[in-house]
CSV table of C-alpha atoms and ligand atoms in Angstrom, one decimal:
chain,number,residue,atom,x,y,z
A,1,UNK,CA,261.2,142.5,-134.5
A,2,UNK,CA,263.5,143.1,-131.4
A,3,UNK,CA,263.0,143.1,-127.8
A,4,UNK,CA,265.0,144.3,-125.5
A,5,UNK,CA,266.5,142.7,-122.8
A,6,UNK,CA,264.7,143.9,-120.3
A,7,UNK,CA,261.5,142.8,-122.1
A,8,UNK,CA,262.9,139.4,-122.5
A,9,UNK,CA,263.5,139.2,-118.7
A,10,UNK,CA,259.6,140.0,-118.2
A,11,UNK,CA,258.2,137.8,-120.5
A,12,UNK,CA,260.3,135.1,-118.8
A,13,UNK,CA,259.1,136.1,-115.2
A,14,UNK,CA,255.5,135.4,-116.4
A,15,UNK,CA,256.5,131.8,-118.2
A,16,UNK,CA,257.7,131.0,-115.0
A,17,UNK,CA,254.9,130.8,-112.0
A,18,UNK,CA,256.0,131.3,-108.7
A,19,UNK,CA,255.6,127.8,-107.1
A,20,UNK,CA,253.1,127.5,-104.9
A,21,UNK,CA,254.2,126.2,-101.0
A,22,UNK,CA,253.4,122.3,-101.6
A,23,UNK,CA,252.8,122.0,-98.1
A,24,UNK,CA,250.3,124.1,-97.6
A,25,UNK,CA,247.9,121.2,-98.5
A,26,UNK,CA,248.9,117.4,-98.4
A,27,UNK,CA,246.9,114.8,-98.3
A,28,UNK,CA,245.5,113.1,-95.3
A,29,UNK,CA,247.1,110.2,-93.6
A,30,UNK,CA,244.8,107.4,-94.9
A,31,UNK,CA,246.4,104.3,-94.0
A,32,UNK,CA,244.4,102.9,-90.7
A,33,UNK,CA,247.7,101.1,-89.2
A,34,UNK,CA,249.7,104.7,-89.5
A,35,UNK,CA,246.7,106.4,-88.1
A,36,UNK,CA,247.1,104.2,-84.8
A,37,UNK,CA,250.4,103.5,-84.3
A,38,UNK,CA,251.8,106.6,-85.5
A,39,UNK,CA,249.3,108.7,-84.0
A,40,UNK,CA,249.8,107.7,-80.6
A,41,UNK,CA,252.2,110.0,-78.9
A,42,UNK,CA,251.6,112.5,-81.8
A,43,UNK,CA,249.3,113.4,-84.4
A,44,UNK,CA,250.2,111.2,-87.3
A,45,UNK,CA,252.3,113.3,-89.4
A,46,UNK,CA,250.9,113.5,-93.0
A,47,UNK,CA,253.6,111.2,-95.3
A,48,UNK,CA,253.7,114.6,-98.0
A,49,UNK,CA,255.6,116.4,-95.1
A,50,UNK,CA,258.7,114.8,-95.4
A,51,UNK,CA,261.0,113.3,-98.4
A,52,UNK,CA,261.1,109.4,-98.7
A,53,UNK,CA,264.4,109.3,-97.4
A,54,UNK,CA,263.4,111.0,-93.8
A,55,UNK,CA,260.8,108.4,-93.4
A,56,UNK,CA,263.0,105.6,-94.4
A,57,UNK,CA,265.7,106.9,-91.7
A,58,UNK,CA,262.6,107.4,-89.0
A,59,UNK,CA,261.3,103.7,-89.5
A,60,UNK,CA,264.8,102.3,-89.3
A,61,UNK,CA,265.3,104.0,-86.1
A,62,UNK,CA,262.2,103.8,-84.1
A,63,UNK,CA,264.1,102.0,-81.1
A,64,UNK,CA,265.7,105.6,-80.5
A,65,UNK,CA,262.6,108.0,-81.7
A,66,UNK,CA,263.4,111.6,-81.1
A,67,UNK,CA,264.7,110.2,-77.7
A,68,UNK,CA,261.3,108.2,-77.3
A,69,UNK,CA,261.1,104.4,-78.0
A,70,UNK,CA,258.7,103.2,-80.5
A,71,UNK,CA,259.9,100.2,-82.0
A,72,UNK,CA,256.7,98.0,-83.6
A,73,UNK,CA,256.9,94.6,-84.8
A,74,UNK,CA,259.0,94.0,-88.0
A,75,UNK,CA,255.7,93.6,-90.5
A,76,UNK,CA,254.2,96.8,-89.1
A,77,UNK,CA,257.4,98.6,-89.5
A,78,UNK,CA,257.8,97.5,-93.1
A,79,UNK,CA,254.0,97.9,-93.9
A,80,UNK,CA,254.2,102.0,-92.3
A,81,UNK,CA,257.6,102.6,-94.5
A,82,UNK,CA,255.9,101.5,-97.1
A,83,UNK,CA,252.9,103.8,-97.2
A,84,UNK,CA,255.0,106.9,-95.8
A,85,UNK,CA,257.6,106.6,-98.9
A,86,UNK,CA,255.0,106.0,-101.8
A,87,UNK,CA,253.4,108.8,-100.5
A,88,UNK,CA,256.1,110.8,-99.4
A,89,UNK,CA,256.9,114.8,-100.5
A,90,UNK,CA,259.9,116.8,-101.0
A,91,UNK,CA,262.4,118.6,-98.2
A,92,UNK,CA,266.2,117.4,-97.0
A,93,UNK,CA,266.3,113.3,-96.8
A,94,UNK,CA,268.9,113.9,-94.3
A,95,UNK,CA,266.6,115.7,-91.9
A,96,UNK,CA,264.1,113.7,-89.9
A,97,UNK,CA,262.2,116.3,-88.3
A,98,UNK,CA,259.7,118.0,-90.1
A,99,UNK,CA,260.6,121.3,-87.9
A,100,UNK,CA,263.8,120.9,-89.5
A,101,UNK,CA,263.2,121.2,-92.8
A,102,UNK,CA,264.3,124.7,-94.1
A,103,UNK,CA,260.9,125.3,-95.8
A,104,UNK,CA,259.4,124.5,-92.4
A,105,UNK,CA,261.8,126.9,-90.7
A,106,UNK,CA,260.8,129.9,-93.3
A,107,UNK,CA,257.4,129.5,-92.6
A,108,UNK,CA,257.6,129.5,-88.6
A,109,UNK,CA,260.1,132.5,-88.3
A,110,UNK,CA,258.4,133.8,-85.5
A,111,UNK,CA,259.0,135.1,-81.4
A,112,UNK,CA,259.9,132.3,-79.3
A,113,UNK,CA,257.1,133.4,-77.3
A,114,UNK,CA,254.4,131.9,-79.4
A,115,UNK,CA,256.4,128.7,-79.1
A,116,UNK,CA,256.3,129.0,-75.0
A,117,UNK,CA,252.9,129.1,-75.0
A,118,UNK,CA,251.0,126.5,-72.6
A,119,UNK,CA,248.7,125.0,-75.7
A,120,UNK,CA,251.7,124.9,-77.7
A,121,UNK,CA,254.0,122.9,-75.7
A,122,UNK,CA,256.1,121.6,-78.6
A,123,UNK,CA,256.8,122.9,-82.3
A,124,UNK,CA,256.2,119.5,-83.8
A,125,UNK,CA,252.2,120.2,-82.3
A,126,UNK,CA,251.0,121.2,-85.2
A,127,UNK,CA,247.4,121.3,-84.6
A,128,UNK,CA,247.6,124.3,-81.4
A,129,UNK,CA,247.8,126.7,-84.1
A,130,UNK,CA,246.7,124.9,-87.7
A,131,UNK,CA,243.1,124.1,-87.1
A,132,UNK,CA,242.9,122.0,-90.3
A,133,UNK,CA,246.5,120.0,-89.2
A,134,UNK,CA,244.7,116.7,-88.9
A,135,UNK,CA,243.3,116.7,-92.6
A,136,UNK,CA,246.7,118.1,-94.0
A,137,UNK,CA,245.4,121.6,-94.1
A,138,UNK,CA,247.8,124.2,-93.2
A,139,UNK,CA,246.9,127.3,-95.1
A,140,UNK,CA,246.1,130.3,-93.4
A,141,UNK,CA,242.6,130.4,-94.6
B,201,HEC,C1,255.9,106.4,-78.1
B,201,HEC,C2,255.8,107.8,-78.5
B,201,HEC,C3,255.4,107.9,-80.2
B,201,HEC,C4,255.3,106.9,-81.2
B,201,HEC,C5,254.5,105.8,-81.0
B,201,HEC,C6,255.6,107.7,-82.5
B,201,HEC,N1,256.2,108.8,-81.8
B,201,HEC,FE1,256.9,110.6,-83.6
B,201,HEC,N2,257.7,110.8,-81.7
B,201,HEC,C7,257.7,110.9,-80.6
B,201,HEC,C8,258.4,112.2,-79.8
B,201,HEC,C9,258.4,112.2,-78.6
B,201,HEC,C10,258.9,113.0,-80.6
B,201,HEC,C11,259.4,114.3,-80.4
B,201,HEC,C12,259.0,115.4,-80.2
B,201,HEC,C13,259.2,117.0,-80.1
B,201,HEC,O1,260.3,116.9,-80.3
B,201,HEC,O2,258.5,117.8,-80.1
B,201,HEC,C14,258.4,112.7,-82.0
B,201,HEC,C15,258.7,113.3,-83.5
B,201,HEC,C16,257.8,112.9,-84.6
B,201,HEC,C17,259.0,113.2,-85.6
B,201,HEC,C18,259.6,114.6,-85.9
B,201,HEC,C19,258.1,115.8,-85.5
B,201,HEC,C20,259.1,116.8,-86.0
B,201,HEC,O3,259.5,117.8,-84.7
B,201,HEC,O4,259.1,117.5,-87.0
B,201,HEC,C21,258.3,112.9,-87.1
B,201,HEC,C22,258.2,113.1,-88.2
B,201,HEC,C23,257.9,111.6,-86.0
B,201,HEC,N3,258.0,111.5,-84.7
B,201,HEC,C24,257.0,110.5,-87.0
B,201,HEC,C25,256.4,109.2,-86.4
B,201,HEC,C26,256.3,108.1,-87.1
B,201,HEC,C27,256.1,107.8,-88.4
B,201,HEC,C28,255.8,107.1,-86.1
B,201,HEC,C29,254.9,105.6,-86.6
B,201,HEC,C30,255.8,104.8,-87.1
B,201,HEC,C31,255.6,107.7,-84.6
B,201,HEC,N4,256.4,108.7,-85.0
B,201,HEC,C32,255.3,106.9,-83.8
B,201,HEC,C33,256.8,110.5,-80.2
B,201,HEC,C34,256.4,109.6,-80.7
B,202,HEC,C1,252.5,128.2,-82.6
B,202,HEC,C2,252.0,128.2,-83.9
B,202,HEC,C3,252.3,127.0,-84.7
B,202,HEC,C4,253.0,125.5,-84.9
B,202,HEC,C5,253.0,124.8,-83.5
B,202,HEC,C6,253.1,125.4,-86.5
B,202,HEC,N1,252.6,126.4,-87.3
B,202,HEC,FE1,252.9,126.2,-89.3
B,202,HEC,N2,252.5,128.0,-89.5
B,202,HEC,C7,252.4,128.9,-88.7
B,202,HEC,C8,252.4,130.2,-88.6
B,202,HEC,C9,251.9,132.0,-87.7
B,202,HEC,C10,252.3,130.2,-90.1
B,202,HEC,C11,252.2,131.5,-91.0
B,202,HEC,C12,251.3,132.0,-91.4
B,202,HEC,C13,250.1,131.0,-92.3
B,202,HEC,O1,250.5,130.9,-93.4
B,202,HEC,O2,249.5,130.3,-91.7
B,202,HEC,C14,252.1,128.8,-90.4
B,202,HEC,C15,252.8,128.4,-91.6
B,202,HEC,C16,252.5,127.2,-92.2
B,202,HEC,C17,253.2,127.0,-93.6
B,202,HEC,C18,252.7,127.6,-94.7
B,202,HEC,C19,251.3,127.9,-95.2
B,202,HEC,C20,250.8,128.8,-95.9
B,202,HEC,O3,250.0,129.3,-96.4
B,202,HEC,O4,252.1,129.0,-96.6
B,202,HEC,C21,252.9,125.1,-93.4
B,202,HEC,C22,252.9,124.4,-94.8
B,202,HEC,C23,252.7,124.7,-91.9
B,202,HEC,N3,252.7,126.2,-91.1
B,202,HEC,C24,253.1,123.9,-91.5
B,202,HEC,C25,252.8,123.5,-90.5
B,202,HEC,C26,253.4,121.9,-89.5
B,202,HEC,C27,253.3,120.9,-90.6
B,202,HEC,C28,253.3,122.0,-88.4
B,202,HEC,C29,254.0,121.1,-87.4
B,202,HEC,C30,255.0,120.4,-87.4
B,202,HEC,C31,253.3,123.6,-87.8
B,202,HEC,N4,253.3,124.1,-88.9
B,202,HEC,C32,253.2,124.0,-87.0
B,202,HEC,C33,251.9,128.8,-86.9
B,202,HEC,C34,252.4,127.3,-86.6
């Protein structure tokens, strides 16, 4: 039997499932040290939200952490870096902000007014809009 090129294309489309956004649901932060030290000024972001390279860059530059100072004793830096990189997700390792990743920007193309709501304050304030943020749940239900 001969199949037409169009039919072949359709078959290919079925064989290749559309990849679900892997960031919809990420594992919660399990390490108590990370919860404490990285959850002081903002929510402790789940390791699955950034690739290992981004976490390494963040942990190597804590003395100038997005304009703030977030230094820790060397043994804690080492332990936290190990946890974050071992549980890292995908994305661009040259970009250190979750809100700077292209998948994030694709999902958040909304009006500027949304971001200036007093309850939001910052794009990185995930929990302002995602009730399940602390638990790593970002899907829209
Ligand atoms: C002294 C306060 C402080 C501590 C402690 C701190 N951070 Fe931050 N962090 C900040 C500030 C301020 C920003 C920038 C927030 C903004 O732009 O809205 C930030 C931003 C971030 C971002 C980028 C958020 C985005 O825009 O996508 C990541 C990732 C991050 N921090 C990870 C960590 C990790 C990992 C630790 C623990 C080692 C940590 N932070 C500890 C203050 C802190
Ligand atoms: C001002 C509100 C707001 C803030 C702050 C915000 N988001 Fe979102 N986010 C949305 C909206 C609206 C959508 C699109 C609708 C939906 O899927 O929930 C979305 C979608 C997403 C999705 C895709 C969900 C899906 O079902 O495909 C992820 C993942 C996500 N956000 C993660 C984050 C993370 C991580 C942060 C913090 C760094 C964040 N968001 C901050 C409003 C926000």
